Amino acid sequence: MKLNRFFSSTLRTLGLSGLLLTAGCTNLDEVLYDRITSENFLQTKQDVVRDFLRAFEHAYWSIQGGSTFMLQENSTDELMTPNRQGDWFDGGQYQRVHNHTWTPNDGYTSDAWNALYGGVTLATNSLEDLQGITDPERFSMTRAELDGMIAELRTLRAWFNIRLLDMYRNIVLVKQVKGQTQGGPQVSPQEAFAYIEQELKESLPNLPTRQSLGANSVGRWTQGGAAALLTRLYLNAKVYTGTDRYADCATVCTDMLAGKYGQYALETRWDAPFDYTNATSSETVFGFPGSFGLTHWQYDGGMYFWMLPVNATFYFGFTDFGTANPKYAMQPGRDVDSTEYSFALGKPYIKFQKYPDDVRLKTYKNLGNSRREGMFLQGYLPYVNANGNVDTVRSTKGPYPLFFRDQVGLFLNAKPGTRITNKTSNMNNADQNSGIYPVKYPYYPSSDPNKISSAYAEIRFAEIYYSLAECKYRAGDKAGAAALLNTVRARNYPTNSPSLYKTDGSQLTDQEMLDEWGREFLVEGRRRTDLVRWGVFNTGTWWDKQPDADNHTAIFPIGQNVLNVSTQLKQNPGY
């Protein structure tokens, strides 16, 4: 992305000043227009709006750019990027993420830092521009309108800072960029937490509500969005600062459910929060608008398009992006002989199968007229080929028919149920049959008018229910937790399903709570955060992953490329 290339160089040093524009002429008598300030840069209301929106473009890209999604998912018990007969080995970098053996020399440790600070810098630069406007009437704006934009930029910056705090813990708080050539010192996690909390609480009253924005609310930070960020901050406060804030988290969640920060509601279908109508969904608390013809970052290579097996596009009937190349798949729950692994963590598909009437367990299928069913690509995937004959998705290394299974190994052309002699199942021994693939955002056929039109739902109202449920569970109110979870879970099962939790909450345990977070928010870029909060990210065992030697890998190192040019920064402990 052009934006990221520009900021990656400047942000390695946290050099936060804008580039000066100079005239390219050797006539020294010429007047040089080498200073752009808010006084001469912003001339019209449209200039102000463009300045305001600049950081939002980068924000949408950052959901997957800079390896942010990969680090949040591949380091956990959920996704894998195994070596598929030479594909995706890439010097073992994804195996190091899987095994928590990354080093500051791995490029992704710098990439995520730069991507997130790119957003902080852009937001701060625009924020200073807007804060420098002393006469909003000059731009045909009211003071309230301008204050609302300023509050949104502060909230957007807080979103970036929460992610930095979560991934690196010891971060720099960027509060000014104009005239600055070097970033400030790192602050303690406690100071960063307090600053982010203050920014959100001060911004919240000046933010619009979802209802006041109407159909244009997607992509805008509202009171509900800021409250949801406070929820995330408070839910993870014990990890970030050593002091739990579950009571504060519960208060914000309760207020959100009561409509204090705007009116939200759950969808009645599990797939509706991800469908092409989700830009106006009452479940979307904050999202980024997407479309086939413009921006659609969740559908691009860094995220869900690389979560499809080879040639799966023929099964969808969607060929606009070419054929797929599976970087990500779900980690297996069974060995090559189909015996379930004994560890408690991981096995994401088996966690869904625990409740067999879950409608999401169906194989993904396009039904026509912008509708689909099922969430997983599994087994054989048949389609009608260009010759009009029934075919099935085939390997690029065969080309034999592919049968996608909840296992990892060298199955090659072996039919389902056939025992293979090679019993090795690890990150370095996979083929194109290995793993099951989740499809959360639909891939409608190329002829469908609503193909690749979903917004990206960064915050769903379901998260508020689950966050409050966790707070109640930790406080000993299992019945209250079960009721909240069931309110969301009901759409995943038939009416009166036995899969709903008992009203007394007796089925809820730490493991079940963590499993349920994994089911509802599968591949939504939060699994690492949840594992860390529940204390198992470093101590847990899952497929081809043993516990870490200690807990220093709960945060990432600051990349060596950053440290080389940012001598004021100190490396995180243990690296």
PDB file of N, CA and C in Angstrom, residues 175-207:
ATOM      1  N   LYS A 175       1.567  12.509  21.183  1.00  0.00           N
ATOM      2  CA  LYS A 175       0.540  13.526  21.409  1.00  0.00           C
ATOM      3  C   LYS A 175       0.717  14.731  20.494  1.00  0.00           C
ATOM      4  N   GLN A 176       1.852  14.790  19.805  1.00  0.00           N
ATOM      5  CA  GLN A 176       2.135  15.906  18.915  1.00  0.00           C
ATOM      6  C   GLN A 176       3.054  15.416  17.798  1.00  0.00           C
ATOM      7  N   VAL A 177       2.812  15.875  16.582  1.00  0.00           N
ATOM      8  CA  VAL A 177       3.689  15.478  15.484  1.00  0.00           C
ATOM      9  C   VAL A 177       4.277  16.682  14.750  1.00  0.00           C
ATOM     10  N   LYS A 178       3.572  17.777  14.710  1.00  0.00           N
ATOM     11  CA  LYS A 178       4.063  18.926  13.954  1.00  0.00           C
ATOM     12  C   LYS A 178       5.282  19.536  14.632  1.00  0.00           C
ATOM     13  N   GLY A 179       6.330  19.704  13.863  1.00  0.00           N
ATOM     14  CA  GLY A 179       7.558  20.260  14.400  1.00  0.00           C
ATOM     15  C   GLY A 179       8.416  19.272  15.153  1.00  0.00           C
ATOM     16  N   GLN A 180       7.988  17.999  15.199  1.00  0.00           N
ATOM     17  CA  GLN A 180       8.728  16.983  15.931  1.00  0.00           C
ATOM     18  C   GLN A 180       9.576  16.160  14.967  1.00  0.00           C
ATOM     19  N   THR A 181      10.766  15.837  15.370  1.00  0.00           N
ATOM     20  CA  THR A 181      11.642  14.993  14.558  1.00  0.00           C
ATOM     21  C   THR A 181      11.955  13.675  15.232  1.00  0.00           C
ATOM     22  N   GLN A 182      11.547  13.513  16.470  1.00  0.00           N
ATOM     23  CA  GLN A 182      11.858  12.296  17.206  1.00  0.00           C
ATOM     24  C   GLN A 182      10.746  12.020  18.205  1.00  0.00           C
ATOM     25  N   GLY A 183      10.446  10.758  18.385  1.00  0.00           N
ATOM     26  CA  GLY A 183       9.426  10.390  19.346  1.00  0.00           C
ATOM     27  C   GLY A 183       9.908  10.536  20.774  1.00  0.00           C
ATOM     28  N   GLY A 184       8.984  10.504  21.697  1.00  0.00           N
ATOM     29  CA  GLY A 184       9.324  10.620  23.104  1.00  0.00           C
ATOM     30  C   GLY A 184       9.723   9.283  23.694  1.00  0.00           C
ATOM     31  N   PRO A 185       9.908   9.243  24.984  1.00  0.00           N
ATOM     32  CA  PRO A 185      10.301   7.992  25.651  1.00  0.00           C
ATOM     33  C   PRO A 185       9.107   7.054  25.806  1.00  0.00           C
ATOM     34  N   GLN A 186       9.406   5.786  26.008  1.00  0.00           N
ATOM     35  CA  GLN A 186       8.352   4.840  26.351  1.00  0.00           C
ATOM     36  C   GLN A 186       7.808   5.151  27.737  1.00  0.00           C
ATOM     37  N   VAL A 187       6.554   4.848  27.919  1.00  0.00           N
ATOM     38  CA  VAL A 187       5.927   5.043  29.218  1.00  0.00           C
ATOM     39  C   VAL A 187       5.533   3.685  29.778  1.00  0.00           C
ATOM     40  N   SER A 188       5.206   3.654  31.040  1.00  0.00           N
ATOM     41  CA  SER A 188       4.780   2.404  31.664  1.00  0.00           C
ATOM     42  C   SER A 188       3.418   2.005  31.116  1.00  0.00           C
ATOM     43  N   PRO A 189       3.100   0.716  31.158  1.00  0.00           N
ATOM     44  CA  PRO A 189       1.753   0.294  30.733  1.00  0.00           C
ATOM     45  C   PRO A 189       0.648   0.991  31.515  1.00  0.00           C
ATOM     46  N   GLN A 190       0.907   1.276  32.789  1.00  0.00           N
ATOM     47  CA  GLN A 190      -0.097   1.947  33.615  1.00  0.00           C
ATOM     48  C   GLN A 190      -0.369   3.366  33.106  1.00  0.00           C
ATOM     49  N   GLU A 191       0.709   4.064  32.725  1.00  0.00           N
ATOM     50  CA  GLU A 191       0.526   5.423  32.208  1.00  0.00           C
ATOM     51  C   GLU A 191      -0.182   5.396  30.860  1.00  0.00           C
ATOM     52  N   ALA A 192       0.186   4.450  30.015  1.00  0.00           N
ATOM     53  CA  ALA A 192      -0.468   4.339  28.710  1.00  0.00           C
ATOM     54  C   ALA A 192      -1.955   4.029  28.885  1.00  0.00           C
ATOM     55  N   PHE A 193      -2.263   3.111  29.788  1.00  0.00           N
ATOM     56  CA  PHE A 193      -3.650   2.740  30.057  1.00  0.00           C
ATOM     57  C   PHE A 193      -4.448   3.959  30.512  1.00  0.00           C
ATOM     58  N   ALA A 194      -3.896   4.699  31.469  1.00  0.00           N
ATOM     59  CA  ALA A 194      -4.601   5.863  32.010  1.00  0.00           C
ATOM     60  C   ALA A 194      -4.830   6.921  30.933  1.00  0.00           C
ATOM     61  N   TYR A 195      -3.855   7.099  30.066  1.00  0.00           N
ATOM     62  CA  TYR A 195      -3.986   8.087  28.991  1.00  0.00           C
ATOM     63  C   TYR A 195      -5.081   7.672  28.010  1.00  0.00           C
ATOM     64  N   ILE A 196      -5.087   6.414  27.592  1.00  0.00           N
ATOM     65  CA  ILE A 196      -6.104   5.936  26.658  1.00  0.00           C
ATOM     66  C   ILE A 196      -7.491   6.053  27.280  1.00  0.00           C
ATOM     67  N   GLU A 197      -7.595   5.670  28.541  1.00  0.00           N
ATOM     68  CA  GLU A 197      -8.880   5.769  29.237  1.00  0.00           C
ATOM     69  C   GLU A 197      -9.361   7.217  29.267  1.00  0.00           C
ATOM     70  N   GLN A 198      -8.476   8.131  29.586  1.00  0.00           N
ATOM     71  CA  GLN A 198      -8.845   9.547  29.646  1.00  0.00           C
ATOM     72  C   GLN A 198      -9.283  10.064  28.276  1.00  0.00           C
ATOM     73  N   GLU A 199      -8.540   9.697  27.238  1.00  0.00           N
ATOM     74  CA  GLU A 199      -8.885  10.127  25.887  1.00  0.00           C
ATOM     75  C   GLU A 199     -10.300   9.679  25.506  1.00  0.00           C
ATOM     76  N   LEU A 200     -10.630   8.441  25.824  1.00  0.00           N
ATOM     77  CA  LEU A 200     -11.947   7.913  25.477  1.00  0.00           C
ATOM     78  C   LEU A 200     -13.053   8.572  26.298  1.00  0.00           C
ATOM     79  N   LYS A 201     -12.827   8.736  27.588  1.00  0.00           N
ATOM     80  CA  LYS A 201     -13.862   9.309  28.449  1.00  0.00           C
ATOM     81  C   LYS A 201     -14.109  10.779  28.125  1.00  0.00           C
ATOM     82  N   GLU A 202     -13.051  11.505  27.781  1.00  0.00           N
ATOM     83  CA  GLU A 202     -13.215  12.911  27.426  1.00  0.00           C
ATOM     84  C   GLU A 202     -13.855  13.075  26.050  1.00  0.00           C
ATOM     85  N   SER A 203     -13.580  12.140  25.157  1.00  0.00           N
ATOM     86  CA  SER A 203     -14.124  12.242  23.801  1.00  0.00           C
ATOM     87  C   SER A 203     -15.580  11.828  23.727  1.00  0.00           C
ATOM     88  N   LEU A 204     -15.958  10.886  24.551  1.00  0.00           N
ATOM     89  CA  LEU A 204     -17.267  10.249  24.424  1.00  0.00           C
ATOM     90  C   LEU A 204     -18.442  11.236  24.378  1.00  0.00           C
ATOM     91  N   PRO A 205     -18.529  12.255  25.239  1.00  0.00           N
ATOM     92  CA  PRO A 205     -19.697  13.144  25.192  1.00  0.00           C
ATOM     93  C   PRO A 205     -19.831  13.929  23.893  1.00  0.00           C
ATOM     94  N   ASN A 206     -18.716  14.166  23.197  1.00  0.00           N
ATOM     95  CA  ASN A 206     -18.753  14.947  21.962  1.00  0.00           C
ATOM     96  C   ASN A 206     -18.981  14.101  20.711  1.00  0.00           C
ATOM     97  N   LEU A 207     -19.033  12.790  20.889  1.00  0.00           N
ATOM     98  CA  LEU A 207     -19.225  11.907  19.748  1.00  0.00           C
ATOM     99  C   LEU A 207     -20.697  11.816  19.375  1.00  0.00           C
TER     100      LEU A 207
END
